[in-house]
Tab-separated table of C-alpha atoms and ligand atoms in Angstrom:
chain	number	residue	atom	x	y	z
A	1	UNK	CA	-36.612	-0.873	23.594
A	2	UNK	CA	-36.771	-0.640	19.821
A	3	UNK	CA	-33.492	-1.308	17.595
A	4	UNK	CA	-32.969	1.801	15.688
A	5	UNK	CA	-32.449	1.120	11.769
A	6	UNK	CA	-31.068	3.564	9.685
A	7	UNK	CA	-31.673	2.822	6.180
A	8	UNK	CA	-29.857	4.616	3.678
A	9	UNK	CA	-31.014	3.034	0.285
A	10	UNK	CA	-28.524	5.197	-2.354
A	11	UNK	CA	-28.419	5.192	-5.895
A	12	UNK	CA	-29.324	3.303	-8.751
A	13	UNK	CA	-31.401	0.045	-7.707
A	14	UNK	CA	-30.228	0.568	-3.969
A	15	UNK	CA	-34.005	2.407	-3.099
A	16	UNK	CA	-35.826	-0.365	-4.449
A	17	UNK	CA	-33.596	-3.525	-3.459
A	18	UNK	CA	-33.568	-1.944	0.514
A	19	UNK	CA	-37.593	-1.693	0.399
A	20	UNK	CA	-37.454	-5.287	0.215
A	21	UNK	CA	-35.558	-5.622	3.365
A	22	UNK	CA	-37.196	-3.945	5.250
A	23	UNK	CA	-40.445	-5.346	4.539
A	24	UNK	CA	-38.738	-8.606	5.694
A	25	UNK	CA	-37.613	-7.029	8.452
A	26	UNK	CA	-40.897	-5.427	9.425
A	27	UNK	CA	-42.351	-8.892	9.144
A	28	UNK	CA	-40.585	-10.609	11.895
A	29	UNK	CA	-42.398	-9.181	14.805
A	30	UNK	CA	-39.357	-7.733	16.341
A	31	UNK	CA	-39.752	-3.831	17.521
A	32	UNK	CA	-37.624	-1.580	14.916
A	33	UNK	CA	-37.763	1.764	14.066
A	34	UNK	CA	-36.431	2.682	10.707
A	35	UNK	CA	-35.606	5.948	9.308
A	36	UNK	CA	-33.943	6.826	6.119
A	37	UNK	CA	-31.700	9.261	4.864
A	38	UNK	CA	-30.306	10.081	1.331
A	39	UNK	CA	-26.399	8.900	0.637
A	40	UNK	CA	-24.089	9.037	-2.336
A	41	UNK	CA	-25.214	10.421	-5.347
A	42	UNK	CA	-28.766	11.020	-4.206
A	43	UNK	CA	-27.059	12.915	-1.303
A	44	UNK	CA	-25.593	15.333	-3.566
A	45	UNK	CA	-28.617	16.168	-5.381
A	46	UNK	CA	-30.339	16.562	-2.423
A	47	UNK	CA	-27.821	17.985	0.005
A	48	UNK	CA	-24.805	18.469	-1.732
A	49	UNK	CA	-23.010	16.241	-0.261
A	50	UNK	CA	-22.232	12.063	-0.760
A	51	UNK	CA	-22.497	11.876	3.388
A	52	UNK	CA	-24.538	15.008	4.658
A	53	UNK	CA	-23.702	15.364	8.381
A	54	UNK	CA	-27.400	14.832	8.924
A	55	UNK	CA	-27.408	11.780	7.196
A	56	UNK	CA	-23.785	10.252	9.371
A	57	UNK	CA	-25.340	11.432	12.298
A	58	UNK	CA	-28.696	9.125	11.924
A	59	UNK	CA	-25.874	6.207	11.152
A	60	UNK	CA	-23.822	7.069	13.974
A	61	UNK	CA	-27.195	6.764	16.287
A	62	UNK	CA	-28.264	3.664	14.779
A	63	UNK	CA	-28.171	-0.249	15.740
A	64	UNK	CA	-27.766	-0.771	12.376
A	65	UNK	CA	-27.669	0.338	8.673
A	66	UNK	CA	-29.134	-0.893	5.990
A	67	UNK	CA	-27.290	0.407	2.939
A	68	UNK	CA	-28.118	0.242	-0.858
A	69	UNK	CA	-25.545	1.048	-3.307
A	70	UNK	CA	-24.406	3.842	-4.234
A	71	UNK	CA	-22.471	5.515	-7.277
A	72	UNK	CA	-23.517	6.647	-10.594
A	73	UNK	CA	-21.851	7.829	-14.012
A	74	UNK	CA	-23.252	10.985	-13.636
A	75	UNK	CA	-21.621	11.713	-10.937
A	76	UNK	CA	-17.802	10.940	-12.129
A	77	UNK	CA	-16.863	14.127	-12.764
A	78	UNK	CA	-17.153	15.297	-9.801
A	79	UNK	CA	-13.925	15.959	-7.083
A	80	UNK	CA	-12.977	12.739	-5.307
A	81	UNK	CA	-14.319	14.124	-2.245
A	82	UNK	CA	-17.540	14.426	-3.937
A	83	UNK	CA	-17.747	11.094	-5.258
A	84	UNK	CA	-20.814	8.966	-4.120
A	85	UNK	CA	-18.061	6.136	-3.566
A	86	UNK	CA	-16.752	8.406	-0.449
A	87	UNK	CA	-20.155	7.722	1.604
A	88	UNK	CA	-19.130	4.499	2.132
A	89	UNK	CA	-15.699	5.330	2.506
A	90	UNK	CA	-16.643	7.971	5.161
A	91	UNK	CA	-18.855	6.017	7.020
A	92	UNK	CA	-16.496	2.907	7.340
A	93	UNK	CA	-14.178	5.448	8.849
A	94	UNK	CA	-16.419	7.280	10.939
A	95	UNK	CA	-18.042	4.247	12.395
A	96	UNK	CA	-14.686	2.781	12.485
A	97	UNK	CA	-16.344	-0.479	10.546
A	98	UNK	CA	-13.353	-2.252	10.249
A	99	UNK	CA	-14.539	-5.920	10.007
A	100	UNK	CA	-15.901	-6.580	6.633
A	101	UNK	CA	-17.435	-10.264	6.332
A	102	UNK	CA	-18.304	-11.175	2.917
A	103	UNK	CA	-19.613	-14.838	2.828
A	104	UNK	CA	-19.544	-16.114	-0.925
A	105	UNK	CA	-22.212	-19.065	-1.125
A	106	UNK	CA	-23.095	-21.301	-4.053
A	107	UNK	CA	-26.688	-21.968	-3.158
A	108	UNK	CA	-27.231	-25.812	-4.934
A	109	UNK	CA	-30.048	-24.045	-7.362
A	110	UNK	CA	-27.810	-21.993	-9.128
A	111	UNK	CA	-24.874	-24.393	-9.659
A	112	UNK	CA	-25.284	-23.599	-13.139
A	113	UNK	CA	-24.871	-19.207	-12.749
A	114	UNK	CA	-21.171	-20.172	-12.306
A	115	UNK	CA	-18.958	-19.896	-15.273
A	116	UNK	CA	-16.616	-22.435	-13.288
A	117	UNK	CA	-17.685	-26.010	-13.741
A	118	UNK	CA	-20.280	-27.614	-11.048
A	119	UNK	CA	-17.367	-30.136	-9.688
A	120	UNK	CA	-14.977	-27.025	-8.822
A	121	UNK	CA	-17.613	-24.996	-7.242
A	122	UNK	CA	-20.582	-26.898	-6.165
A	123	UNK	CA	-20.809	-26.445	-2.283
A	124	UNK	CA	-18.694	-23.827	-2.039
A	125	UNK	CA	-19.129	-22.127	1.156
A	126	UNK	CA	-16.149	-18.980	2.086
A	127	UNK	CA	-16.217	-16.347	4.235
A	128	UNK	CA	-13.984	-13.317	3.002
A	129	UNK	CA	-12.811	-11.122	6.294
A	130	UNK	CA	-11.234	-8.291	4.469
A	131	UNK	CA	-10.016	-5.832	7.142
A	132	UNK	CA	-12.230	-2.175	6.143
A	133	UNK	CA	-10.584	0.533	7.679
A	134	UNK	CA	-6.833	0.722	7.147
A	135	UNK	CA	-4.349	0.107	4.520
A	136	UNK	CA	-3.693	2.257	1.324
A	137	UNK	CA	-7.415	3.215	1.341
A	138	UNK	CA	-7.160	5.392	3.813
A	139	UNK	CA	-3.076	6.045	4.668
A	140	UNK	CA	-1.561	9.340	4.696
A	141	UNK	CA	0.532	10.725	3.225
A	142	UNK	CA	-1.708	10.786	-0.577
A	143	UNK	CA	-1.812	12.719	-3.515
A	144	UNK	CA	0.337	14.347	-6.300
A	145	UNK	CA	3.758	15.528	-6.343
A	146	UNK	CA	6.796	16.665	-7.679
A	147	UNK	CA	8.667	13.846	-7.786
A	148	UNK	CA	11.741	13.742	-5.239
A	149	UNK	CA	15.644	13.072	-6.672
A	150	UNK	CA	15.821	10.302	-9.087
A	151	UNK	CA	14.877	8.711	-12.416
A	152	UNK	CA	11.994	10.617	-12.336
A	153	UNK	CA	12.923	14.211	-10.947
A	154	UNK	CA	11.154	17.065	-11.828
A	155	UNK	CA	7.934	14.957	-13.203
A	156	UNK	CA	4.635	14.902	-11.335
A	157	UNK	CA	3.914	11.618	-9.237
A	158	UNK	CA	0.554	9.782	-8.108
A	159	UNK	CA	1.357	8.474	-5.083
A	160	UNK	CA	-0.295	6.213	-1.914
A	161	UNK	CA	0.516	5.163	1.370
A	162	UNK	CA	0.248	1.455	2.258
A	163	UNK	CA	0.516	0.777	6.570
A	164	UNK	CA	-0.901	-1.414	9.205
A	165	UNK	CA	-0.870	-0.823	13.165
A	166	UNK	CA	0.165	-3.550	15.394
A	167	UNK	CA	-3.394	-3.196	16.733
A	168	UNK	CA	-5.516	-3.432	13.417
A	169	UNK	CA	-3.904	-6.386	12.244
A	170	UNK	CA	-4.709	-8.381	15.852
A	171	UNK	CA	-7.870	-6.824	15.813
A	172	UNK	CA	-8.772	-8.353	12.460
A	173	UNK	CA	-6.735	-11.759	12.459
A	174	UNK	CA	-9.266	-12.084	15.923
A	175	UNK	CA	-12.072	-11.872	13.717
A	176	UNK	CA	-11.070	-13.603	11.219
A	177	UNK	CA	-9.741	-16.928	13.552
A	178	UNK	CA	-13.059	-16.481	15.556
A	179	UNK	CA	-14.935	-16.788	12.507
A	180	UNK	CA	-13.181	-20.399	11.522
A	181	UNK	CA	-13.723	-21.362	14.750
A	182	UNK	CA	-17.535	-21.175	14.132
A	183	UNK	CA	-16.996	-23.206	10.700
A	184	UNK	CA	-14.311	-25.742	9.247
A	185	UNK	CA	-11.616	-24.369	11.099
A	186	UNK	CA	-9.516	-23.446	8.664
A	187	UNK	CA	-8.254	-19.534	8.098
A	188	UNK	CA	-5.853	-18.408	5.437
A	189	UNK	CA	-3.907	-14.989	5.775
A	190	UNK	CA	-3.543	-13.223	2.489
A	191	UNK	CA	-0.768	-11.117	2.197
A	192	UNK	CA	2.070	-9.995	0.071
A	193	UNK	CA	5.401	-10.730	2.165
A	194	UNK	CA	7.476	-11.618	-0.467
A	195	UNK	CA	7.476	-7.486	-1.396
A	196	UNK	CA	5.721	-5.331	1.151
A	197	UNK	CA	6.812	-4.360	4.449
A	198	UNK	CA	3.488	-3.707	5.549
A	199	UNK	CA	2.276	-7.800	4.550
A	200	UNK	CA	5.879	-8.821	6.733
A	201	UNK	CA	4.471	-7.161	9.482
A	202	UNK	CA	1.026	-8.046	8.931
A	203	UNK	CA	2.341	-11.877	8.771
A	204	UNK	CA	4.263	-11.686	11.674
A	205	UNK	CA	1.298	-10.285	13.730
A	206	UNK	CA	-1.338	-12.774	12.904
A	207	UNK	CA	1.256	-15.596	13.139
A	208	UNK	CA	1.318	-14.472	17.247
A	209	UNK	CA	-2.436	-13.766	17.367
A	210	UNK	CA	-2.694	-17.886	16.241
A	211	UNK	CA	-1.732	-18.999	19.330
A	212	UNK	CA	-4.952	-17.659	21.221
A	213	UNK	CA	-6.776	-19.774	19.171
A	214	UNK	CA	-4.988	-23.033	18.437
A	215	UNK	CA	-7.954	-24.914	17.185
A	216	UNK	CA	-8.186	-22.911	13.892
A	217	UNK	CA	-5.218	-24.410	11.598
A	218	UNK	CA	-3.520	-21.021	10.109
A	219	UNK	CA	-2.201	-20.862	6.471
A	220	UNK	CA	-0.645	-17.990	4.379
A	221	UNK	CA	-0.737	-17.714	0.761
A	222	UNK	CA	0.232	-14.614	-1.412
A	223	UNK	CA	-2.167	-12.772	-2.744
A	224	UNK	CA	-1.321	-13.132	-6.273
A	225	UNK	CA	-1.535	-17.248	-5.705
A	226	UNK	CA	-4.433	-16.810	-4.098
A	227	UNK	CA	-6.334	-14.842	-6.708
A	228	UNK	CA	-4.880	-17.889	-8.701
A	229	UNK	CA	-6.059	-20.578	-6.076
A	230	UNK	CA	-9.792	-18.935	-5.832
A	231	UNK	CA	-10.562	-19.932	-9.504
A	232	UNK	CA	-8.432	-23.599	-9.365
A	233	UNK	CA	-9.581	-25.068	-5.988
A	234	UNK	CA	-12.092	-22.517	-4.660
A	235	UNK	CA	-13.427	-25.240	-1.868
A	236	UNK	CA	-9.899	-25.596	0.028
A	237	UNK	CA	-10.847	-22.246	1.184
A	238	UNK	CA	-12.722	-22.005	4.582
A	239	UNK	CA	-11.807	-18.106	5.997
A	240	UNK	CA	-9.676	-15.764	4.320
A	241	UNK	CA	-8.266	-12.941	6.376
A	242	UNK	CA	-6.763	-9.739	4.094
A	243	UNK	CA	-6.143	-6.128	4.244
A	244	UNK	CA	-8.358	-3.662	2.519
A	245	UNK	CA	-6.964	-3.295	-1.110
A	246	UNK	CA	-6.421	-7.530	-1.263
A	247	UNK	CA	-9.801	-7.630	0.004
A	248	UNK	CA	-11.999	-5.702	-2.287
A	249	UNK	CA	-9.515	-7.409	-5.299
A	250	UNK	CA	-10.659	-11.454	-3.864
A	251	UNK	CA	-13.877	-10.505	-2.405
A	252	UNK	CA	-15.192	-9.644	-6.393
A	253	UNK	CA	-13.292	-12.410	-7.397
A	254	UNK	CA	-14.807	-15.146	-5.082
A	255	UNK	CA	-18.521	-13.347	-5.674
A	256	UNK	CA	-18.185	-14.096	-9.241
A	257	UNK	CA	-17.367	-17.791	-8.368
A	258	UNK	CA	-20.848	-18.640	-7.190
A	259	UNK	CA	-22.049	-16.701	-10.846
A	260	UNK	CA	-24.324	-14.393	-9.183
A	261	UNK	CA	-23.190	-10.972	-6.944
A	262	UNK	CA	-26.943	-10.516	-6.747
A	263	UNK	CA	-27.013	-13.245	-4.137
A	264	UNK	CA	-24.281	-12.259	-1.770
A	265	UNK	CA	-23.936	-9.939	1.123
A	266	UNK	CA	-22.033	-8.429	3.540
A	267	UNK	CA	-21.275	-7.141	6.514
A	268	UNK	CA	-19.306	-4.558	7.966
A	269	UNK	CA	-19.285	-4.170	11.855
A	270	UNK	CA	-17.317	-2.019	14.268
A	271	UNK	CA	-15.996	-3.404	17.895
A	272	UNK	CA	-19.114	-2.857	19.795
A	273	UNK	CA	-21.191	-4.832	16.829
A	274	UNK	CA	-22.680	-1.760	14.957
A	275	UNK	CA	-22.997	-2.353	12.097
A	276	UNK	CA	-23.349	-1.506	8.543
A	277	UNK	CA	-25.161	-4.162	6.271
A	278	UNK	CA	-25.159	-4.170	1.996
A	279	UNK	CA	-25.214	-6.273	-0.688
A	280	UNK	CA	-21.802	-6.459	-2.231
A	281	UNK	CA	-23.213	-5.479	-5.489
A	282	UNK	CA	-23.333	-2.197	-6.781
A	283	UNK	CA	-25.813	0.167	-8.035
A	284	UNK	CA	-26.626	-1.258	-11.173
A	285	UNK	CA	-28.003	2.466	-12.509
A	286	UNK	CA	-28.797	0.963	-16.330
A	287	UNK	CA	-31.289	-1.115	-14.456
A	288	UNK	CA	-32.297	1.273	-11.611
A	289	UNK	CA	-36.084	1.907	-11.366
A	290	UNK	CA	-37.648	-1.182	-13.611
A	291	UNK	CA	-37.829	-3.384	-10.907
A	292	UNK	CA	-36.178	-6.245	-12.501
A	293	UNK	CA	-32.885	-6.066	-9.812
A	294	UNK	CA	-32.368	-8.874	-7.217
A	295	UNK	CA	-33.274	-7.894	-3.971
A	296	UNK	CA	-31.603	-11.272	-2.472
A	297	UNK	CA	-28.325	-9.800	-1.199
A	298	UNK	CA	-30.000	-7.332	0.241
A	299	UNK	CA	-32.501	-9.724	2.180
A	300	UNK	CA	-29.735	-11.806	2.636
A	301	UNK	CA	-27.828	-8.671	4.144
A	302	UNK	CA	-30.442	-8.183	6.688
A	303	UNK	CA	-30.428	-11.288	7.962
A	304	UNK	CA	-26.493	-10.572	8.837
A	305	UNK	CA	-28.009	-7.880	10.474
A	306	UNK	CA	-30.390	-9.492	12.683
A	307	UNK	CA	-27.560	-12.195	13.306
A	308	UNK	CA	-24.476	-9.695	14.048
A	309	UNK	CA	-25.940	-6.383	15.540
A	310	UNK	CA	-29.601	-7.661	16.888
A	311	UNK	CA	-28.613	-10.897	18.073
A	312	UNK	CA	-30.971	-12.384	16.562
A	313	UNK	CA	-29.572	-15.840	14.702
A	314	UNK	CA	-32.476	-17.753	14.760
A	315	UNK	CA	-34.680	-14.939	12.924
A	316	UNK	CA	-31.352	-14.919	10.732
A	317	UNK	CA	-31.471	-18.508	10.160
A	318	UNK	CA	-35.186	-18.067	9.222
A	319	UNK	CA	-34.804	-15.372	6.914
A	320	UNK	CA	-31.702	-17.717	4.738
A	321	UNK	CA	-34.852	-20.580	4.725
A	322	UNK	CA	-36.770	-18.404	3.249
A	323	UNK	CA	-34.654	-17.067	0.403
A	324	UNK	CA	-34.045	-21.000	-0.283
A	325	UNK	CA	-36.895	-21.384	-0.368
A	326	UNK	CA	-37.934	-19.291	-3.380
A	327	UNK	CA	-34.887	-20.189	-5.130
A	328	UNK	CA	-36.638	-23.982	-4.679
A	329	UNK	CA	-39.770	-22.881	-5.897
A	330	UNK	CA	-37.451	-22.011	-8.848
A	331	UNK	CA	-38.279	-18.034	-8.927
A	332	UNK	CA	-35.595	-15.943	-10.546
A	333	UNK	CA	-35.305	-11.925	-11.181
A	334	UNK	CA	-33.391	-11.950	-14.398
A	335	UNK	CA	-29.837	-11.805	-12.905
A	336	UNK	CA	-30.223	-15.426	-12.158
A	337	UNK	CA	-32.686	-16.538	-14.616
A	338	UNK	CA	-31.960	-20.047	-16.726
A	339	UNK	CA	-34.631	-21.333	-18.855
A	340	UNK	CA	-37.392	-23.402	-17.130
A	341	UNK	CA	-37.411	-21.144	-14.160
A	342	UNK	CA	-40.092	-18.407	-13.469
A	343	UNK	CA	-38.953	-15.169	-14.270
A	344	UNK	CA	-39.927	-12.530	-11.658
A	345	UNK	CA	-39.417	-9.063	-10.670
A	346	UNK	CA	-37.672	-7.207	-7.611
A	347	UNK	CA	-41.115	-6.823	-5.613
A	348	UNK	CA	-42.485	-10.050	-6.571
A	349	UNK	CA	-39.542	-12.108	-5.449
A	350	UNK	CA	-39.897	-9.823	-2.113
A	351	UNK	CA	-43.425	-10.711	-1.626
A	352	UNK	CA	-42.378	-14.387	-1.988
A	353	UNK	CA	-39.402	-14.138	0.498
A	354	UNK	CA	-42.488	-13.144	2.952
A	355	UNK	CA	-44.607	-15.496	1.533
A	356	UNK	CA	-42.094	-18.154	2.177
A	357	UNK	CA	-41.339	-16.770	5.857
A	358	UNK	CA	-45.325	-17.310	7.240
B	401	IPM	C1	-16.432	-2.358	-2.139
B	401	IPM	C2	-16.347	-1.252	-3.155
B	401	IPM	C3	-15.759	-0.025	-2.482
B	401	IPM	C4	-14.364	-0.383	-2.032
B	401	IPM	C5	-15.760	1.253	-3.341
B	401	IPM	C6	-17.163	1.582	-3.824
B	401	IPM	C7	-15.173	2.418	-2.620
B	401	IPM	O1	-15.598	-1.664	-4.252
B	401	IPM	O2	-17.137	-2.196	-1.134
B	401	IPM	O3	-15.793	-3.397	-2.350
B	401	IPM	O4	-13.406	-0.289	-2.809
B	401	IPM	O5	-14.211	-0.782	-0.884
B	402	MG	MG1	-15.026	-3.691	-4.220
């Protein structure tokens, strides 16, 4: 039976960064069917709305998604629930995503992109699991008030709700341990005990989860030392486990290590391994439509795919090859260019990925 692919390419570079996935996808020999469907910004133009029900209904069908990027300045004015930023939100929820993996790898050929020196990142190799559905993103009660009795009585108050359930935390600190059980064996729990109620817990709860798997060595760090620790020692790191808000702080933070979010992606898969696959970058709209953006992440974003929701590793592992590969042949969209290399542009560096895959 074909694998349905839902591709929902976005704004800004997103539509022509996601047409050079799926050409790498279509080359494989594997039976898909893709269909796309507008999101975010393009969404409201077209439908008035960042996730048309049309368009969460295709996702909700799929095997997978292949996502763009979405947002656009154009668009900030608009109410929050408006925003091109909520079709991701809304889908995350929706497909209860919850498990976001966001590997950050310093491929040897761009040692130099870093703005940390070689020595303290070459080889770098973490895996972010930033928990996608909970947390102060999405916890009730929100909004503004009056404030209640106190200093500040009488004023108007922004206000947030930060909570976990017993059962996300496990559900995530499984992932996350299962994860460094695959690699060096090594997972650190981000949190922020020393204040929150919400990181005690959290703590507490992936402390009990450890001892289902007691060949992953479990440490804990606060987030604040760890934002701190990411830039000083980035390679102690092996998995990092963290809510939501912690998570999209680090994840940006440990992209920027390996110099070049063009290269990295992600993936963001529910219990029954649906899943929604983007680069981490973002829509890049002073760029969109000269096809000078990197369409690595993305390619490297469907190879998560074929390795998380199509079980396909080995077509995964094939599809990694071939983006070294090009970055051997020393091709570089201008993102990652340094003198010496050849400069190139989205499509070309697409037709070399294939190239590279015969
Ligand atoms: C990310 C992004 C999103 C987030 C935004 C676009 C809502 O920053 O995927 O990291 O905050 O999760
Ligand atoms: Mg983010």
């Amino acid at each position: 039976m074909a694998h349905k692919i839902a591709v929902l390419p976005g704004d800004g570079i997103g539509p022509e960064i996601t047409e050079q996935a799926v050409r790498v996808l279509s080359a494989l020999g594997l039976d898909l069917e893709f269909e796309t469907a507008p999101v975010g910004g393009a969404a409201v133009d077209a439908l008035g709305h960042p996730l048309p029900p049309s368009t969460l209904d295709l996702a909700k069908a799929a095997d997978a998604i292949l996502f763009g990027a979405v947002g656009h300045w154009k668009y900030d004015g608009l109410a929050r629930e408006l925003r091109p930023e909520q079709a991701i939100l809304g889908l995350r929820k929706a497909l209860g995503l919850f498990a976001n993996l966001r590997p950050a790898i310093l491929y040897p050929e761009l040692a130099n992109a870093s703005s940390l020196r070689p020595e303290v990142v070459s080889g770098l190799d973490i895996l972010i699991v930033r928990e996608l559905t909970g947390d102060i993103y999405f916890g009730q009660p929100r909004g503004v008030r009056k404030a209640p009795p106190g200093p500040f009585e009488g004023e108007l108050q922004g206000f947030d709700t930060m909570h976990y359930a017993e059962s996300e935390v496990r559900r995530i600190a499984q992932v996350g341990f299962r994860a460094a059980g695959k690699r060096r064996h090594r997972l650190c729990s981000v949190d922020k005990s020393n204040v929150l109620e919400t990181s005690q817990f959290w703590r507490d709860i992936v402390i009990d989860v450890a001892r289902e798997f007691p060949d992953v060595e479990l440490t804990h760090m606060y987030v604040d030392n760890a934002a701190m620790q990411l830039v000083r020692a980035p390679k102690e790191f092996d998995v990092i486990v963290t809510g939501n808000l912690f998570g999209d702080i680090l994840s940006d933070e440990a992209a920027m290590l390996t110099g070049s979010i063009g290269m990295l992606p992600s993936a963001s898969l529910n219990a029954s391994n649906q899943g929604l696959y983007e680069p981490s970058h973002g829509s890049a709209p002073d760029i969109a439509g000269k096809n000078v953006a990197n369409p690595l992440a993305t390619i490297l974003s469907a190879a998560m795919l074929l390795r998380y929701s199509l079980d396909a590793g080995a077509l995964a592992d094939r599809v990694e090859q071939a983006v070294r590969a090009v970055l051997r042949q020393g091709l570089r969209t201008d993102d990652i260019f340094e003198p010496g290399m050849t400069r190139v542009s989205t499509s070309r560096m697409g037709d070399a990925v294939l190239e590279a895959l015969k």
